[in-house]
Coordinates of N, CA and C in Angstrom, one line a residue:
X1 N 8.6 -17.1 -10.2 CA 8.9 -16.9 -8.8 C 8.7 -15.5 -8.3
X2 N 8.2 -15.4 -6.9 CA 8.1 -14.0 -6.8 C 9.8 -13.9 -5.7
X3 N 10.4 -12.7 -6.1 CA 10.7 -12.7 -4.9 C 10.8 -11.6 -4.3
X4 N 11.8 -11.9 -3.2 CA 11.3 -11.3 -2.1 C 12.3 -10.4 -1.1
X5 N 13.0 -9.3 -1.0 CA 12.9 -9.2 0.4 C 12.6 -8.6 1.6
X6 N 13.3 -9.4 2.3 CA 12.7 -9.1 4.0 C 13.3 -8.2 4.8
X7 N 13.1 -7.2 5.2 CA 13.7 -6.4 6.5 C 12.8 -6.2 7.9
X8 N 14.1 -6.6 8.8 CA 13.3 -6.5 9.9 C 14.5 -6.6 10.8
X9 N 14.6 -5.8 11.9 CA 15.6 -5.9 12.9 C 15.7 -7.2 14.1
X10 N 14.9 -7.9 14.1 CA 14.5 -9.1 14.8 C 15.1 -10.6 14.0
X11 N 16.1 -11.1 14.5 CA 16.8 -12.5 14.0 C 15.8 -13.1 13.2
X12 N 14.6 -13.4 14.8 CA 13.9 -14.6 15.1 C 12.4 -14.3 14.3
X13 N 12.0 -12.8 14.2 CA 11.2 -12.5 13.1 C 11.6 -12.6 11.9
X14 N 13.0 -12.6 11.2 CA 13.2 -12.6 9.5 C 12.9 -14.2 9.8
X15 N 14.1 -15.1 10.5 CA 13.7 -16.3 10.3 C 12.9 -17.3 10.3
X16 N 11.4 -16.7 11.0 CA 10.3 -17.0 11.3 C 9.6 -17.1 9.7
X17 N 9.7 -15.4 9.4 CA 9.0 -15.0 7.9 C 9.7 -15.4 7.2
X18 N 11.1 -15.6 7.0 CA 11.8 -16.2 5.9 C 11.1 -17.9 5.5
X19 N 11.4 -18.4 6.6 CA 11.2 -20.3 6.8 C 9.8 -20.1 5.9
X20 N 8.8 -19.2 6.7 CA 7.2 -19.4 5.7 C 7.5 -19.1 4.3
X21 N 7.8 -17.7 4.3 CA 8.0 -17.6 2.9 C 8.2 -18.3 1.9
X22 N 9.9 -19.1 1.8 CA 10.7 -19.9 1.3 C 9.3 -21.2 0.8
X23 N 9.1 -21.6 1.9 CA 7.8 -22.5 1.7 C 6.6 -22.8 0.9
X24 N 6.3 -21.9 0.3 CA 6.2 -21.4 -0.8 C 6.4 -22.0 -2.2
X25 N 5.7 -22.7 -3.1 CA 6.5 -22.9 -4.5 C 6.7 -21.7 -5.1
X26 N 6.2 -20.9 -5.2 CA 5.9 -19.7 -6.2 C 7.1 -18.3 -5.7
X27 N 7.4 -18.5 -3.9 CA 8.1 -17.4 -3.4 C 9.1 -17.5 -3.2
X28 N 10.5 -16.6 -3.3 CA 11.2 -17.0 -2.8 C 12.0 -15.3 -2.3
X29 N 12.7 -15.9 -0.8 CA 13.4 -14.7 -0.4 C 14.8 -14.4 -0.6
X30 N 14.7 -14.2 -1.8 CA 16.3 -13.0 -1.9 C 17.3 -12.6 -1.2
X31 N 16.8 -12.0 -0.4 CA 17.6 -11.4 0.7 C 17.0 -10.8 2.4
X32 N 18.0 -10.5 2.9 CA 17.0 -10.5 4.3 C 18.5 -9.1 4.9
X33 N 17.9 -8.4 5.4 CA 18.2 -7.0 6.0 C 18.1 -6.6 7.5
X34 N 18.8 -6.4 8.3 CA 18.8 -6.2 9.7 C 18.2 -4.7 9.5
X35 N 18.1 -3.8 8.9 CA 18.4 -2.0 9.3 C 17.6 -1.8 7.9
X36 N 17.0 -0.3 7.8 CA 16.5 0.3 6.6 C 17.6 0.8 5.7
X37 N 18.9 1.0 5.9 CA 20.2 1.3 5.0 C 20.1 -0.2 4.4
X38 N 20.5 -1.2 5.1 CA 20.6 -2.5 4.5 C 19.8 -2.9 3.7
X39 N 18.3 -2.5 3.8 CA 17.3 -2.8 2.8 C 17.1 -2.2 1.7
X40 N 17.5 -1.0 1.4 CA 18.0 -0.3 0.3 C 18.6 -0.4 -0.2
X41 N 20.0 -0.8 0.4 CA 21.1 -1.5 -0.4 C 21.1 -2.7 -1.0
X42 N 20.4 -3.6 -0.5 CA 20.0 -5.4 -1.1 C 18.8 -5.0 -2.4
X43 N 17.8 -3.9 -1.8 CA 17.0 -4.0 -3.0 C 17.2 -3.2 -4.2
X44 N 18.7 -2.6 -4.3 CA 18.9 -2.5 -5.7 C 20.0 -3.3 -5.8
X45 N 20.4 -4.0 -5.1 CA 21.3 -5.5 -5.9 C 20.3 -6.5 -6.3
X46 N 19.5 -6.6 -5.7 CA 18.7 -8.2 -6.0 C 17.6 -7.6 -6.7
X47 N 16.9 -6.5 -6.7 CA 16.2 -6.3 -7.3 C 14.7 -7.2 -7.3
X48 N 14.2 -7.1 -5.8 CA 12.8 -7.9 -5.7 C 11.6 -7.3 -6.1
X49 N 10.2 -8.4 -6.2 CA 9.4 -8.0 -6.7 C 8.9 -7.4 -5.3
X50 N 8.9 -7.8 -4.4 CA 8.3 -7.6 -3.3 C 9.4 -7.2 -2.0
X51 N 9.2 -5.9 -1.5 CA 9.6 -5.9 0.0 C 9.2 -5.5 1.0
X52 N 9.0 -6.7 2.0 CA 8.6 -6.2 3.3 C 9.6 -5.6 4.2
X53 N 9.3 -4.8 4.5 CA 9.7 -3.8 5.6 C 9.0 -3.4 7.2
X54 N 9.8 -3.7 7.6 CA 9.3 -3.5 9.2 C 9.3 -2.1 9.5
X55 N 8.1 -1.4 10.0 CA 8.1 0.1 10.6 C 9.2 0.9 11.3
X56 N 9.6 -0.6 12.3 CA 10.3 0.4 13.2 C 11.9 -0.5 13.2
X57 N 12.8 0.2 12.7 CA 13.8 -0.4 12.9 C 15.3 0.4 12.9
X58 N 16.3 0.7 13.8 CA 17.4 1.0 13.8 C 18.1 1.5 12.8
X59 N 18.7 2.7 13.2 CA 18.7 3.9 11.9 C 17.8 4.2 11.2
X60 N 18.2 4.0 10.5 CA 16.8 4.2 8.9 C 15.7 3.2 8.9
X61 N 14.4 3.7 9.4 CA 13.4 2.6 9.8 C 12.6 2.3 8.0
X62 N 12.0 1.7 8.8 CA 11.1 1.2 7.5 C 10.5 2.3 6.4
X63 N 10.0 3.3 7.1 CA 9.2 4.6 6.2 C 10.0 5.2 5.4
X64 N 11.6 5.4 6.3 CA 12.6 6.0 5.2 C 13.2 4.7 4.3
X65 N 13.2 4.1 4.5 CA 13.5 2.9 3.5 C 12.8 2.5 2.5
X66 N 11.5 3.0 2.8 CA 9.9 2.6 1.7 C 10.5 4.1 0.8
X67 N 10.8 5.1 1.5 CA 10.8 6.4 0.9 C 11.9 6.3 -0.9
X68 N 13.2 5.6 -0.1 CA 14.6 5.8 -1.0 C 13.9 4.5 -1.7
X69 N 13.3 3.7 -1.4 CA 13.0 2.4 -2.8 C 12.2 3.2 -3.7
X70 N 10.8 3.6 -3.2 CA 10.2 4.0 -4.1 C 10.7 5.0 -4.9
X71 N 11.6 5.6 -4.5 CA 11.9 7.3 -5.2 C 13.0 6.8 -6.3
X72 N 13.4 5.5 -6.1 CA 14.8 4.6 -7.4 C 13.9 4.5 -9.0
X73 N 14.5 5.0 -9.6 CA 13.4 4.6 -10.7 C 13.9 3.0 -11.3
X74 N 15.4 2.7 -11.1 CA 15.9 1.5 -11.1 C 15.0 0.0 -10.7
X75 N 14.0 1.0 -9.0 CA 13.0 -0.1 -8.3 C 11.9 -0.2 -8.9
X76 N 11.4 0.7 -9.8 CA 10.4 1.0 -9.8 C 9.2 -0.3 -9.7
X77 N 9.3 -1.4 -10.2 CA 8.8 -2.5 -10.4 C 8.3 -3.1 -8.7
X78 N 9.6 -3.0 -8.1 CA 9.6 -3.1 -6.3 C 8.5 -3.0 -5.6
X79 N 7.4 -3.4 -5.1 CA 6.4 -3.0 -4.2 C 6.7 -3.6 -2.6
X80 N 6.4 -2.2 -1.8 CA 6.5 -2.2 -0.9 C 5.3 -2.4 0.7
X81 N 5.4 -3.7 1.4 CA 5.0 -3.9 2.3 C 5.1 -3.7 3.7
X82 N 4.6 -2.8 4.2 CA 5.1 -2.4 5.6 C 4.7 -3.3 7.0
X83 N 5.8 -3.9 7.5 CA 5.2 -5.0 8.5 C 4.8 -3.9 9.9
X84 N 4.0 -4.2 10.8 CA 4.3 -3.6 11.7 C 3.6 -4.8 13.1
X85 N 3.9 -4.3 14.4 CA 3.1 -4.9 15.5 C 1.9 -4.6 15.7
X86 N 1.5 -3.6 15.5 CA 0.3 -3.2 15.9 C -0.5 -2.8 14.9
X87 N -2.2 -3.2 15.2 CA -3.0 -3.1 13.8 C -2.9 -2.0 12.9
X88 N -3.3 -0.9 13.7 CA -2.8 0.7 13.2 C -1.8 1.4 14.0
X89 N -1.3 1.5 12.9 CA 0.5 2.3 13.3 C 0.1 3.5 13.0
X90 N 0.8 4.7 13.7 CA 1.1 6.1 12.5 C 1.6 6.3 11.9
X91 N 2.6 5.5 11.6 CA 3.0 5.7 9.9 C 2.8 5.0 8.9
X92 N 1.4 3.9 8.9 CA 1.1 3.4 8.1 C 0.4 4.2 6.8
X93 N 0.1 5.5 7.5 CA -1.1 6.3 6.2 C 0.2 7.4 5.4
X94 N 1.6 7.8 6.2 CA 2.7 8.2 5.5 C 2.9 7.1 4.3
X95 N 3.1 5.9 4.9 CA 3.5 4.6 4.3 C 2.6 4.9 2.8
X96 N 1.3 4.7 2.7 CA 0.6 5.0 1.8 C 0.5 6.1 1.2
X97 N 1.0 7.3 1.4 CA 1.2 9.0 0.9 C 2.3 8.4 -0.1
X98 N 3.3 7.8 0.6 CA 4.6 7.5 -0.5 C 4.2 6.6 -1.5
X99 N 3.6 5.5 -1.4 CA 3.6 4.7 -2.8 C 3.3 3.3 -2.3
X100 N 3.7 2.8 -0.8 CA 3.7 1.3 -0.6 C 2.3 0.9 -0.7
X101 N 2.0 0.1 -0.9 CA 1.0 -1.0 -1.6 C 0.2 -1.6 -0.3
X102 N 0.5 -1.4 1.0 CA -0.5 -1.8 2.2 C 0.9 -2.4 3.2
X103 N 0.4 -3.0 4.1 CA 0.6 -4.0 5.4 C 0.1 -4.6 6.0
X104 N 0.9 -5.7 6.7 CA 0.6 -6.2 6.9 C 0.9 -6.6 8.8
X105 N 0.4 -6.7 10.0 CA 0.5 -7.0 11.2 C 1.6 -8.8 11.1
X106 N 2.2 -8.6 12.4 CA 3.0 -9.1 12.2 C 2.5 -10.9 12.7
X107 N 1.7 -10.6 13.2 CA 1.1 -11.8 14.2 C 0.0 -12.4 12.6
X108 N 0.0 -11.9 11.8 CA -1.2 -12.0 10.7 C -0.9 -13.6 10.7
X109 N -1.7 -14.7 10.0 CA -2.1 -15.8 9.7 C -1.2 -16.4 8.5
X110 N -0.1 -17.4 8.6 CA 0.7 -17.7 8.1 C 0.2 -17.8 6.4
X111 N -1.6 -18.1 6.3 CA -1.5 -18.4 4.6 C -1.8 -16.9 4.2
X112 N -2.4 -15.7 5.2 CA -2.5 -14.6 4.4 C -1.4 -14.0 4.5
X113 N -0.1 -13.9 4.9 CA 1.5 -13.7 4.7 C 1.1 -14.0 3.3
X114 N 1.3 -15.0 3.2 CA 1.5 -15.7 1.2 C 0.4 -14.7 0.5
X115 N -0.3 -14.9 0.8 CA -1.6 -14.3 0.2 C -1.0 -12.9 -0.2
X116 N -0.5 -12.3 1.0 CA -0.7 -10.8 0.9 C 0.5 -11.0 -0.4
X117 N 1.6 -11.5 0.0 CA 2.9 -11.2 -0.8 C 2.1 -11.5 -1.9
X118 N 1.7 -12.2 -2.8 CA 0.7 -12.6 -4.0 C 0.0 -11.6 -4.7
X119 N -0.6 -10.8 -3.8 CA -1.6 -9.9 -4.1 C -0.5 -8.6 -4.8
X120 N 0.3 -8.7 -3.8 CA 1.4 -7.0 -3.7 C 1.9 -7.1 -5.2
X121 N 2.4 -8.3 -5.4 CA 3.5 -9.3 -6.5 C 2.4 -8.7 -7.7
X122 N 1.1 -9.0 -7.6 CA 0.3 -9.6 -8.7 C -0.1 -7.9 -9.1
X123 N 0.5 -6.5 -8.6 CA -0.2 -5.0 -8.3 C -1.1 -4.6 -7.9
X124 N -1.6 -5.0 -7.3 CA -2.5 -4.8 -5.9 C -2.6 -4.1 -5.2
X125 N -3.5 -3.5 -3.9 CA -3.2 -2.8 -2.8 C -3.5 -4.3 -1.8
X126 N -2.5 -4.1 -0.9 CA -3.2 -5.0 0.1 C -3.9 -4.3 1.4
X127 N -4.9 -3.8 0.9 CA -5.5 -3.0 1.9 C -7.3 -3.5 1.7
X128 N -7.8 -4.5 2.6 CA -9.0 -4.7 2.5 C -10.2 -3.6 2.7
X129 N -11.2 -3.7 2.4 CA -11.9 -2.3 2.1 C -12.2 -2.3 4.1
X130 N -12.5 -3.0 4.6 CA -12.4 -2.7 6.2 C -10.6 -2.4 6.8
X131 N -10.0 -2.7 6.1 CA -8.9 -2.0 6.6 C -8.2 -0.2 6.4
X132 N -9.0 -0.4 5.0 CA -8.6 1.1 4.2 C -10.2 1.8 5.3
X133 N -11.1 1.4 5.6 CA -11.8 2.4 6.3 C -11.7 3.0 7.7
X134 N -10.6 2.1 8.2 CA -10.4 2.1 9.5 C -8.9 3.0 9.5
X135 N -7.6 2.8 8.6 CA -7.1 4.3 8.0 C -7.6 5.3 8.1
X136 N -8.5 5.2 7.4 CA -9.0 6.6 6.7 C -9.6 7.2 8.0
X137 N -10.3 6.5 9.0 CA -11.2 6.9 10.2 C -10.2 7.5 11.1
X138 N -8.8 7.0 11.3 CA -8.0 7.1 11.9 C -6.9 8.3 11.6
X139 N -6.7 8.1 10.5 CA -6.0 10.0 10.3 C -6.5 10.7 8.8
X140 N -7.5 10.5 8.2 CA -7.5 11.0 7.0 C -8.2 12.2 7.2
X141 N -8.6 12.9 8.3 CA -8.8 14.3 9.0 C -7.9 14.7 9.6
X142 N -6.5 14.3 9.4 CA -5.2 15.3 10.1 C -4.9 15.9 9.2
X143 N -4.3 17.6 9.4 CA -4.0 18.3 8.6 C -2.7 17.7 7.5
X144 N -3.1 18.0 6.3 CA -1.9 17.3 5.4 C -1.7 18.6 4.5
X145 N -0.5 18.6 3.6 CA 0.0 19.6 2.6 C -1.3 18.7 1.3
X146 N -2.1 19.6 1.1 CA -3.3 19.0 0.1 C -2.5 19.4 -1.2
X147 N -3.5 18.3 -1.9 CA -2.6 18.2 -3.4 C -3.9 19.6 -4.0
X148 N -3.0 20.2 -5.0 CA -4.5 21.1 -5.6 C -6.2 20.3 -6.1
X149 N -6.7 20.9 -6.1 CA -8.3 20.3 -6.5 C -8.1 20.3 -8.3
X150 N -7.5 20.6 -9.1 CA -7.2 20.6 -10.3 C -6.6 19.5 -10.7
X151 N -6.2 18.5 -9.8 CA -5.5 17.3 -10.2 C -6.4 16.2 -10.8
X152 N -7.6 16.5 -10.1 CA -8.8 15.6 -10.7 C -9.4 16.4 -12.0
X153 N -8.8 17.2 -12.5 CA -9.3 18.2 -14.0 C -9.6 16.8 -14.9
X154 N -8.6 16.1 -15.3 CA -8.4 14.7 -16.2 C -9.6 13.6 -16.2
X155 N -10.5 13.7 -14.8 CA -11.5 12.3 -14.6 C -12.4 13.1 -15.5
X156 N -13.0 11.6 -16.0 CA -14.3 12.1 -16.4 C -15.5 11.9 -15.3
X157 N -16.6 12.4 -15.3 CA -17.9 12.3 -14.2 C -17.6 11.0 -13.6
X158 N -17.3 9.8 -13.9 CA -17.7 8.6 -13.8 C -17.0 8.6 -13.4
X159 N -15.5 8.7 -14.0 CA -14.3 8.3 -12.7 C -14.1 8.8 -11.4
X160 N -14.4 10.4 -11.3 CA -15.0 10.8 -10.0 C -15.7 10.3 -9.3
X161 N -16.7 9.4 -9.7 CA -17.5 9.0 -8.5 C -16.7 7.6 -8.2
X162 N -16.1 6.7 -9.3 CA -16.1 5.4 -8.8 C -14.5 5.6 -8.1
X163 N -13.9 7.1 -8.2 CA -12.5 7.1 -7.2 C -13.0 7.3 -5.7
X164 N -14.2 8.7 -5.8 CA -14.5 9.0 -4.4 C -15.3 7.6 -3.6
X165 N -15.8 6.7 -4.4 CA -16.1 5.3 -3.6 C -15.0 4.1 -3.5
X166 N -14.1 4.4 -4.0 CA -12.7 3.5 -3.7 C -11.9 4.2 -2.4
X167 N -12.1 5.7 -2.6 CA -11.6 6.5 -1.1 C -12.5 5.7 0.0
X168 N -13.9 5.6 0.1 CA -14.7 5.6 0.9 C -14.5 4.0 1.6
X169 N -13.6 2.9 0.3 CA -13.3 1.8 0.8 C -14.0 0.8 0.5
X170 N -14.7 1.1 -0.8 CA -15.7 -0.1 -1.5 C -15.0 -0.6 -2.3
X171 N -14.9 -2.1 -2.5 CA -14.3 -2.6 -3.6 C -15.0 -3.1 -5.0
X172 N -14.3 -3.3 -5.7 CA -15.0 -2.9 -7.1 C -16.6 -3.6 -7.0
X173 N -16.7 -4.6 -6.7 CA -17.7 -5.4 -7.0 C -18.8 -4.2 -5.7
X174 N -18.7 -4.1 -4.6 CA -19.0 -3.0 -4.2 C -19.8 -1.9 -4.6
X175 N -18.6 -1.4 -5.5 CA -19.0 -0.1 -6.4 C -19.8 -0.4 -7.5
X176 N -19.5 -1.5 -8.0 CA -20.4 -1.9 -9.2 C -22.1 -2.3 -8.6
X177 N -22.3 -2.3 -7.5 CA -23.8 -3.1 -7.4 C -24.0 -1.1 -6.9
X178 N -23.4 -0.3 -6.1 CA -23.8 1.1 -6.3 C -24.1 1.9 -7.1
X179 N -23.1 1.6 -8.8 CA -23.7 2.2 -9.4 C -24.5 1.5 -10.9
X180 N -24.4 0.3 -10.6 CA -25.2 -0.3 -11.5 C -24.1 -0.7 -12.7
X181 N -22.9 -1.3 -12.3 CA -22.2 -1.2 -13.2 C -21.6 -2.8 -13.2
X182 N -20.9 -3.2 -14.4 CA -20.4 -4.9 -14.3 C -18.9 -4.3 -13.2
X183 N -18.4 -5.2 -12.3 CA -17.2 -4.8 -11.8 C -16.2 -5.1 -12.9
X184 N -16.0 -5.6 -14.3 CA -15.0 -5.6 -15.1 C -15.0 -3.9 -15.7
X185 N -16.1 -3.4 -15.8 CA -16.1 -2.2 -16.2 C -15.8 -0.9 -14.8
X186 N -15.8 -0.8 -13.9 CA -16.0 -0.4 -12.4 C -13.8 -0.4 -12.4
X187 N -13.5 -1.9 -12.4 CA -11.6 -2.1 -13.0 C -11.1 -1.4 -13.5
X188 N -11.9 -0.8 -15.2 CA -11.5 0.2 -16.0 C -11.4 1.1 -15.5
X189 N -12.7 1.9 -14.7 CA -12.9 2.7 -14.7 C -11.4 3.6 -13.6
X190 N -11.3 2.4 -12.6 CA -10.4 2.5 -11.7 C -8.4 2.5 -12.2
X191 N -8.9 1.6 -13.3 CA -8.0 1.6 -13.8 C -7.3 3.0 -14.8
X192 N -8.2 3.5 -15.2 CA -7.8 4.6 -16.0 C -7.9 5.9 -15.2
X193 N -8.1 6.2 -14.1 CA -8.4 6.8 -13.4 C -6.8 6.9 -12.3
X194 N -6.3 5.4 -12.2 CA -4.8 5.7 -12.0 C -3.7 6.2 -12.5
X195 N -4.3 6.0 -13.3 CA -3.1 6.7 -15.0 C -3.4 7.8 -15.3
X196 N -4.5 8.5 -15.5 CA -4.4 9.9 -15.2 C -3.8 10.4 -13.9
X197 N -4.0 9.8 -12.6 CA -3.6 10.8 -12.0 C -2.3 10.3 -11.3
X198 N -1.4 9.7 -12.2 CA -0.5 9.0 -11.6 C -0.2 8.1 -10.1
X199 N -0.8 7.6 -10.3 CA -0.5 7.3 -9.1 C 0.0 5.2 -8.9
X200 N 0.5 4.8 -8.2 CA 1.0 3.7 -8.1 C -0.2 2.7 -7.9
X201 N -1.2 2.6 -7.3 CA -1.8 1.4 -6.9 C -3.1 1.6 -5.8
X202 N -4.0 1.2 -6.2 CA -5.5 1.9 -5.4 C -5.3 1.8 -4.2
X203 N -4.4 1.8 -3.1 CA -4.0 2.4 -2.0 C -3.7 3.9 -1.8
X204 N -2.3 4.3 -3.1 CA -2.7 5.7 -3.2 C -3.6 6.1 -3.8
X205 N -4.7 5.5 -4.7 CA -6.1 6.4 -4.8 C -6.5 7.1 -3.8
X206 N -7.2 6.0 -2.3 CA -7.7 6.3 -1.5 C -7.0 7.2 -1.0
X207 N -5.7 7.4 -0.4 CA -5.3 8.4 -0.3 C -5.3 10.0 -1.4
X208 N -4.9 9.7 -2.3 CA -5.6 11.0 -3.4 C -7.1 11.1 -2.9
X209 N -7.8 10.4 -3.0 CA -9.1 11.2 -2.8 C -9.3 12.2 -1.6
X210 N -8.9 11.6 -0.3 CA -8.9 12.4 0.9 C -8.3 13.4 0.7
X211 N -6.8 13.5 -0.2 CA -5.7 15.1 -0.2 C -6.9 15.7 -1.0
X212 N -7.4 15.8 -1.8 CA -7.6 16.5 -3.3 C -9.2 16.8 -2.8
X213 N -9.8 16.3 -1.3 CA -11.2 16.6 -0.7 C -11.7 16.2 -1.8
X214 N -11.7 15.4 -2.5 CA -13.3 14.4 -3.1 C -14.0 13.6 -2.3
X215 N -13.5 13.1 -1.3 CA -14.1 12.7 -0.5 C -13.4 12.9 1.2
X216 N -14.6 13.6 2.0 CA -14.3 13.8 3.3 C -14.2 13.0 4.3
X217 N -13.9 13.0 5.9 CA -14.4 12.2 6.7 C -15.4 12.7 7.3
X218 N -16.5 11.5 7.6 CA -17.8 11.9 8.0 C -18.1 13.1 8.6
X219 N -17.3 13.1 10.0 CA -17.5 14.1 11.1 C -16.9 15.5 10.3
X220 N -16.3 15.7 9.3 CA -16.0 16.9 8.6 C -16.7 17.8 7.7
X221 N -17.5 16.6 7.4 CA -19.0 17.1 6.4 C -20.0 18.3 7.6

């Protein structure tokens, strides 16, 4: 079972997402949170695989709540979902600087709710390569505290390029017809490429690529 919890300051939103979730053979929700204190609090009692968090909520909103889970090393297993109303929020590319794994719109399509929880559960980014491009269009040319250019010291050639095309928002199979490669090997490449540079889940890739200027936005070139 995966589970799950929910935060969200809206009654009739947890019990909307809860009823689907629950629904579910495979999901189930744990616990459910009015406020971002409360959601910190439930997710080191229950200890879920998955939490969705709403952006904007009363006291401690979702960003600082994604912040104190991720930073638990207790949670560390925990992946974090950020709900929001609107397609692009501004703090969904914070959201992804810290460690959360994608989001999801709140109006989204009852089977890709399941879906996404699945994907997050399974370590995943739930960030489709037209969604990660429309991020990245959107603030990955605002000034940020850049990480040094020495952080990529560890890749070999090949992982540099198949990171700066995971920034750019190609997905493996993507990458693999670009550079002539099987996408089980394209996985590796991606895969070992996280572990050098620590990072949680090919959401923060794309974001590492932009800090660390391996890959720019167009109009910056």
């Amino acid at each position: 079972m995966i589970r799950v919890l929910l935060a969200d300051d809206q009654a009739l939103v947890r019990a909307g997402f809860g009823a689907l979730l629950n629904s579910a053979p495979d999901i189930d929700v744990v616990a459910e949170a009015a406020d971002g204190a409360e959601a910190v609090r439930l997710a080191v009692a229950r200890r879920p695989d998955v939490a969705l968090l709403d952006i904007r909520m009363p006291g401690m909103d979702g960003l600082a709540a994604a912040e104190r889970i991720l930073a638990d090393p207790r949670l560390e297993s925990t992946r974090i979902v950020i709900l929001t109303t609107f397609d692009i929020d501004e703090y969904i590319f914070e959201a992804l600087r810290l460690g959360a794994s994608g989001f999801l719109v709140k109006d989204t399509e009852p089977e890709d709710l399941l879906n996404g929880v699945r994907v997050v559960a399974a370590g995943e980014a739930l960030l489709s390569p037209n969604v990660t491009r429309r991020i990245i269009a959107e603030y990955a040319g605002r000034p940020r505290r850049p990480d040094p250019v020495k952080r990529l010291g560890g890749l070999t050639g090949r992982e540099r390029q198949v990171v700066a095309l995971v920034g750019e928002g190609l997905s493996n199979e993507e990458i693999a017809t670009r550079l002539v490669l099987s996408p089980a090997t394209v996985k590796t490449h991606v895969s070992r490429a996280m572990v050098k540079l620590r990072v949680r889940d090919r959401a923060q890739l794309v974001v590492l690529a932009y800090e660390t200027g391996l890959v720019t936005p167009g109009w910056m070139r």
